[in-house]
Short mmCIF file of C-alpha atoms in Angstrom, two decimals:
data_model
loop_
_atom_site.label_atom_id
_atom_site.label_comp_id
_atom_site.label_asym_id
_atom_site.label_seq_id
_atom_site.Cartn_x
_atom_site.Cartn_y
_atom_site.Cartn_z
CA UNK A 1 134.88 145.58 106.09
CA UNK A 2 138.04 145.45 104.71
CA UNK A 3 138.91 146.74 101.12
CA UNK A 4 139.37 143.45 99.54
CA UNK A 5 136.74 141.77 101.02
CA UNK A 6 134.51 144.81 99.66
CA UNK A 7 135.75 144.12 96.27
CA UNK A 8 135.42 140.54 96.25
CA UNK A 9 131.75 140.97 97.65
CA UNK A 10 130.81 143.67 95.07
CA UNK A 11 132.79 141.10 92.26
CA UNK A 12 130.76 138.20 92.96
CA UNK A 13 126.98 139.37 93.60
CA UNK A 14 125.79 139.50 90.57
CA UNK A 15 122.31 140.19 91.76
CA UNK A 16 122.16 141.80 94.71
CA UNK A 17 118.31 140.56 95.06
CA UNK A 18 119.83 137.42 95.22
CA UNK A 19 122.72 137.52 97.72
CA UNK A 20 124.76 134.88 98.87
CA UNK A 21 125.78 136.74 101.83
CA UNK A 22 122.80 137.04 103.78
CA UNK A 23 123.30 133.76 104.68
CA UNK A 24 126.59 133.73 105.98
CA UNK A 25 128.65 136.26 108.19
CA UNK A 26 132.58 136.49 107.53
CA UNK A 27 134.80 135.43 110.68
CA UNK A 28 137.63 138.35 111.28
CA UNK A 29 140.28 135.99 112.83
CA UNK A 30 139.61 132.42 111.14
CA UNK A 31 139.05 134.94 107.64
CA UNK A 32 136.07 132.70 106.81
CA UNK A 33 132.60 133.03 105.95
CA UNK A 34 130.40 130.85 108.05
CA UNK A 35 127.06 129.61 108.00
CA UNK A 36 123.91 131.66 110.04
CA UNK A 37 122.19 128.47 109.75
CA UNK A 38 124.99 125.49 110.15
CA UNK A 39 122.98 122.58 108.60
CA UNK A 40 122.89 124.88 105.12
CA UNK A 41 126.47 125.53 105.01
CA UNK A 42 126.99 124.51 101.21
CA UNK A 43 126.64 128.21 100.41
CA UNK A 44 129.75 129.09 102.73
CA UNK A 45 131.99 126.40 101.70
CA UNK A 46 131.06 127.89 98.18
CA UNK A 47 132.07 131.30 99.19
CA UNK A 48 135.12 130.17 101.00
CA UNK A 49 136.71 128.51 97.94
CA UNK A 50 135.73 131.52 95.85
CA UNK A 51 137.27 133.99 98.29
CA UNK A 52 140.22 132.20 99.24
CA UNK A 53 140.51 131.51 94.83
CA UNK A 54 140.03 135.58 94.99
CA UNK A 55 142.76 136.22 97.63
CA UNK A 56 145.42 134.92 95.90
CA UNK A 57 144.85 136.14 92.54
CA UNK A 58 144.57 139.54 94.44
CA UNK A 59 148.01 138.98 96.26
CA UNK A 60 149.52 138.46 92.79
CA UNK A 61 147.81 141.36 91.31
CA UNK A 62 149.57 143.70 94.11
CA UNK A 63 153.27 141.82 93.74
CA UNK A 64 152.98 142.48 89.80
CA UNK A 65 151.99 146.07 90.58
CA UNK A 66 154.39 146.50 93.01
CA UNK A 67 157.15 145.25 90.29
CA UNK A 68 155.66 146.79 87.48
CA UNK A 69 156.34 150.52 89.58
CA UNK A 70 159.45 149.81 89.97
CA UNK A 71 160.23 148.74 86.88
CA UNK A 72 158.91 152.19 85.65
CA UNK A 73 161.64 153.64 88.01
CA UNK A 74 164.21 151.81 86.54
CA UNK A 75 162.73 152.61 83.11
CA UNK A 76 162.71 156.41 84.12
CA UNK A 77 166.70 156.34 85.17
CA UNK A 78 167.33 154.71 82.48
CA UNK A 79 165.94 157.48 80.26
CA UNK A 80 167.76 159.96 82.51
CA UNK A 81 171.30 157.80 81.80
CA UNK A 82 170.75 157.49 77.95
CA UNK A 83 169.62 161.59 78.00
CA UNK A 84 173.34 162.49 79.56
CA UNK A 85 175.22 160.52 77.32
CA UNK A 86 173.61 161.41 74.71
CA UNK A 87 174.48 164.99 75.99
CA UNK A 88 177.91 164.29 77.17
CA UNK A 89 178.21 162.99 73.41
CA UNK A 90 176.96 165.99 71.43
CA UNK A 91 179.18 168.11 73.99
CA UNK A 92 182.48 165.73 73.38
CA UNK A 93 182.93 165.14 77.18
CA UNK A 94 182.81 161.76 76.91
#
């Protein structure tokens, strides 16, 4: 199982007594849950919109991550620029 489908499982199972997911099984190349038993397949279209709901608030988690670390980068040279000058200044090479 894949990470983020482990963390949306773990997310939404509040009771694990009561799981949704013994009823379906999760299709690797269509990235769907499907029904074990087809004419009850309310509980998978339930878990489909959550996941797919899930999936993209994940993929906009990561991007904001991603930014936010490289925003700390910049953050850090800028720190390093300000600490020359500042430097350069008290030495009078500037």
């Amino acid at each position: 199982m894949d990470k983020g489908r482990e963390e949306f499982e773990n997310a939404y199972e509040p009771n694990p007594h009561k799981s949704p997911f013994t009823q379906v099984r999760f299709n690797q190349d269509k990235q769907i849950y499907e029904p074990l038993n087809p004419p009850i397949n309310h509980i998978a279209r339930s878990l489909n919109a959550a996941w797919y709901g899930w999936w993209i608030r994940q993929k906009k988690i990561d991007e904001l991550q991603e930014r936010n670390a490289f925003l700390e980068v910049q953050l850090s040279l800028l720190g390093d620029t300000k600490r020359a000058l500042e430097q350069a200044l008290k030495g009078g090479d500037v």
